[in-house]
């Protein structure tokens, strides 16, 4: 579109080398959609059918004191979502450590 700030985008097919021009008015960059959960899987942490790490509302896995956040837990894959989940995980990890490894006084 003429009123677009971006205008036209050149896209190169990495397999064929073909270049295509696409008219755009907005651009959203994504780095991938498959969670990198192999380490969690190898540690015995439960994954869902899409290989996302299963967590509760505190971002904790079924292993006490083990937390996950961001794209690897599924949901909306956005920086703001990952930041919020990371904050939740960090605060709950802090409380877990502060209350002792066996969770004295911890309530879910």
PDB file of C-alpha atoms in Angstrom:
ATOM      1  CA  UNK A   1       0.000   0.000   0.000  1.00  0.00           C
ATOM      2  CA  UNK A   2       1.101   3.555  -0.742  1.00  0.00           C
ATOM      3  CA  UNK A   3       0.447   4.773   2.831  1.00  0.00           C
ATOM      4  CA  UNK A   4       2.418   1.889   4.320  1.00  0.00           C
ATOM      5  CA  UNK A   5       5.511   2.696   6.326  1.00  0.00           C
ATOM      6  CA  UNK A   6       7.142  -0.568   5.298  1.00  0.00           C
ATOM      7  CA  UNK A   7       5.959  -0.750   1.708  1.00  0.00           C
ATOM      8  CA  UNK A   8       7.532  -3.780   0.116  1.00  0.00           C
ATOM      9  CA  UNK A   9       9.438  -6.681   1.595  1.00  0.00           C
ATOM     10  CA  UNK A  10      11.817  -8.941  -0.333  1.00  0.00           C
ATOM     11  CA  UNK A  11      11.577 -12.572   0.754  1.00  0.00           C
ATOM     12  CA  UNK A  12      14.159 -15.127  -0.356  1.00  0.00           C
ATOM     13  CA  UNK A  13      13.319 -18.819  -0.476  1.00  0.00           C
ATOM     14  CA  UNK A  14      16.394 -20.414   1.122  1.00  0.00           C
ATOM     15  CA  UNK A  15      15.823 -23.684  -0.736  1.00  0.00           C
ATOM     16  CA  UNK A  16      15.331 -22.359  -4.269  1.00  0.00           C
ATOM     17  CA  UNK A  17      16.941 -18.917  -4.061  1.00  0.00           C
ATOM     18  CA  UNK A  18      13.797 -17.382  -5.572  1.00  0.00           C
ATOM     19  CA  UNK A  19      13.089 -13.812  -4.430  1.00  0.00           C
ATOM     20  CA  UNK A  20       9.498 -12.641  -4.017  1.00  0.00           C
ATOM     21  CA  UNK A  21       8.337  -9.071  -3.346  1.00  0.00           C
ATOM     22  CA  UNK A  22       5.436  -8.734  -0.914  1.00  0.00           C
ATOM     23  CA  UNK A  23       3.521  -5.529  -0.091  1.00  0.00           C
ATOM     24  CA  UNK A  24       3.309  -5.121   3.686  1.00  0.00           C
ATOM     25  CA  UNK A  25       1.885  -2.607   6.121  1.00  0.00           C
ATOM     26  CA  UNK A  26       3.062  -4.351   9.294  1.00  0.00           C
ATOM     27  CA  UNK A  27       5.671  -6.912  10.256  1.00  0.00           C
ATOM     28  CA  UNK A  28       5.767  -9.417  13.105  1.00  0.00           C
ATOM     29  CA  UNK A  29       8.995 -11.335  13.644  1.00  0.00           C
ATOM     30  CA  UNK A  30       8.849 -14.851  15.081  1.00  0.00           C
ATOM     31  CA  UNK A  31      11.900 -16.952  15.873  1.00  0.00           C
ATOM     32  CA  UNK A  32      10.207 -20.329  15.810  1.00  0.00           C
ATOM     33  CA  UNK A  33       7.274 -22.263  17.137  1.00  0.00           C
ATOM     34  CA  UNK A  34       8.747 -25.496  18.467  1.00  0.00           C
ATOM     35  CA  UNK A  35       9.608 -25.458  22.163  1.00  0.00           C
ATOM     36  CA  UNK A  36      13.149 -26.482  23.081  1.00  0.00           C
ATOM     37  CA  UNK A  37      12.117 -28.849  25.877  1.00  0.00           C
ATOM     38  CA  UNK A  38      14.530 -31.749  25.322  1.00  0.00           C
ATOM     39  CA  UNK A  39      16.460 -31.021  28.545  1.00  0.00           C
ATOM     40  CA  UNK A  40      13.234 -31.039  30.566  1.00  0.00           C
ATOM     41  CA  UNK A  41      12.077 -34.241  28.885  1.00  0.00           C
ATOM     42  CA  UNK A  42      15.388 -35.952  29.640  1.00  0.00           C
ATOM     43  CA  UNK A  43      15.061 -34.863  33.283  1.00  0.00           C
ATOM     44  CA  UNK A  44      11.645 -36.526  33.509  1.00  0.00           C
ATOM     45  CA  UNK A  45       9.644 -33.293  33.586  1.00  0.00           C
ATOM     46  CA  UNK A  46       6.143 -33.753  32.211  1.00  0.00           C
ATOM     47  CA  UNK A  47       5.408 -32.366  28.749  1.00  0.00           C
ATOM     48  CA  UNK A  48       2.100 -31.946  26.950  1.00  0.00           C
ATOM     49  CA  UNK A  49       1.274 -33.350  23.496  1.00  0.00           C
ATOM     50  CA  UNK A  50       3.024 -30.374  21.835  1.00  0.00           C
ATOM     51  CA  UNK A  51       6.235 -30.828  23.885  1.00  0.00           C
ATOM     52  CA  UNK A  52       5.491 -27.819  26.085  1.00  0.00           C
ATOM     53  CA  UNK A  53       6.559 -28.100  29.722  1.00  0.00           C
ATOM     54  CA  UNK A  54       3.515 -28.546  31.970  1.00  0.00           C
ATOM     55  CA  UNK A  55       3.373 -25.964  34.770  1.00  0.00           C
ATOM     56  CA  UNK A  56       0.822 -24.814  37.321  1.00  0.00           C
ATOM     57  CA  UNK A  57      -0.355 -21.231  37.963  1.00  0.00           C
ATOM     58  CA  UNK A  58       2.942 -20.544  39.768  1.00  0.00           C
ATOM     59  CA  UNK A  59       4.962 -21.730  36.736  1.00  0.00           C
ATOM     60  CA  UNK A  60       6.098 -24.750  38.774  1.00  0.00           C
ATOM     61  CA  UNK A  61       6.422 -28.217  37.297  1.00  0.00           C
ATOM     62  CA  UNK A  62       5.394 -31.335  39.216  1.00  0.00           C
ATOM     63  CA  UNK A  63       8.948 -31.362  40.572  1.00  0.00           C
ATOM     64  CA  UNK A  64       8.951 -29.030  43.610  1.00  0.00           C
ATOM     65  CA  UNK A  65      11.301 -26.105  43.032  1.00  0.00           C
ATOM     66  CA  UNK A  66      11.567 -26.603  39.255  1.00  0.00           C
ATOM     67  CA  UNK A  67       9.969 -23.781  37.276  1.00  0.00           C
ATOM     68  CA  UNK A  68       9.528 -22.999  33.581  1.00  0.00           C
ATOM     69  CA  UNK A  69       8.277 -19.930  31.740  1.00  0.00           C
ATOM     70  CA  UNK A  70       7.903 -18.430  28.292  1.00  0.00           C
ATOM     71  CA  UNK A  71       7.585 -20.133  24.922  1.00  0.00           C
ATOM     72  CA  UNK A  72       8.568 -23.536  26.311  1.00  0.00           C
ATOM     73  CA  UNK A  73       5.344 -23.651  28.360  1.00  0.00           C
ATOM     74  CA  UNK A  74       2.996 -22.977  25.436  1.00  0.00           C
ATOM     75  CA  UNK A  75       0.318 -20.326  25.426  1.00  0.00           C
ATOM     76  CA  UNK A  76       0.770 -16.968  23.749  1.00  0.00           C
ATOM     77  CA  UNK A  77       4.332 -16.739  22.459  1.00  0.00           C
ATOM     78  CA  UNK A  78       5.006 -13.061  23.059  1.00  0.00           C
ATOM     79  CA  UNK A  79       7.799 -11.227  24.877  1.00  0.00           C
ATOM     80  CA  UNK A  80       5.331  -9.634  27.285  1.00  0.00           C
ATOM     81  CA  UNK A  81       3.806 -13.001  28.185  1.00  0.00           C
ATOM     82  CA  UNK A  82       7.221 -14.587  28.685  1.00  0.00           C
ATOM     83  CA  UNK A  83       8.299 -11.645  30.854  1.00  0.00           C
ATOM     84  CA  UNK A  84       5.247 -12.010  33.086  1.00  0.00           C
ATOM     85  CA  UNK A  85       5.657 -15.773  33.369  1.00  0.00           C
ATOM     86  CA  UNK A  86       9.368 -15.360  34.071  1.00  0.00           C
ATOM     87  CA  UNK A  87       8.596 -12.912  36.868  1.00  0.00           C
ATOM     88  CA  UNK A  88       6.042 -15.322  38.346  1.00  0.00           C
ATOM     89  CA  UNK A  89       8.532 -18.199  38.149  1.00  0.00           C
ATOM     90  CA  UNK A  90      11.333 -16.122  39.689  1.00  0.00           C
ATOM     91  CA  UNK A  91       9.198 -14.915  42.606  1.00  0.00           C
ATOM     92  CA  UNK A  92       7.954 -18.425  43.332  1.00  0.00           C
ATOM     93  CA  UNK A  93      11.483 -19.858  43.078  1.00  0.00           C
ATOM     94  CA  UNK A  94      12.631 -17.201  45.557  1.00  0.00           C
ATOM     95  CA  UNK A  95       9.826 -18.145  47.961  1.00  0.00           C
ATOM     96  CA  UNK A  96      10.617 -21.834  47.518  1.00  0.00           C
ATOM     97  CA  UNK A  97      14.250 -21.267  48.477  1.00  0.00           C
ATOM     98  CA  UNK A  98      13.391 -18.851  51.305  1.00  0.00           C
ATOM     99  CA  UNK A  99      10.921 -21.312  52.831  1.00  0.00           C
ATOM    100  CA  UNK A 100      13.332 -24.220  52.653  1.00  0.00           C
ATOM    101  CA  UNK A 101      13.837 -27.061  50.225  1.00  0.00           C
ATOM    102  CA  UNK A 102      10.943 -29.017  51.704  1.00  0.00           C
ATOM    103  CA  UNK A 103       8.462 -26.156  51.363  1.00  0.00           C
ATOM    104  CA  UNK A 104       7.745 -25.449  55.026  1.00  0.00           C
ATOM    105  CA  UNK A 105       4.940 -22.923  55.110  1.00  0.00           C
ATOM    106  CA  UNK A 106       4.414 -23.049  51.363  1.00  0.00           C
ATOM    107  CA  UNK A 107       0.849 -23.104  50.175  1.00  0.00           C
ATOM    108  CA  UNK A 108      -0.437 -23.429  46.635  1.00  0.00           C
TER     109      UNK A 108
END
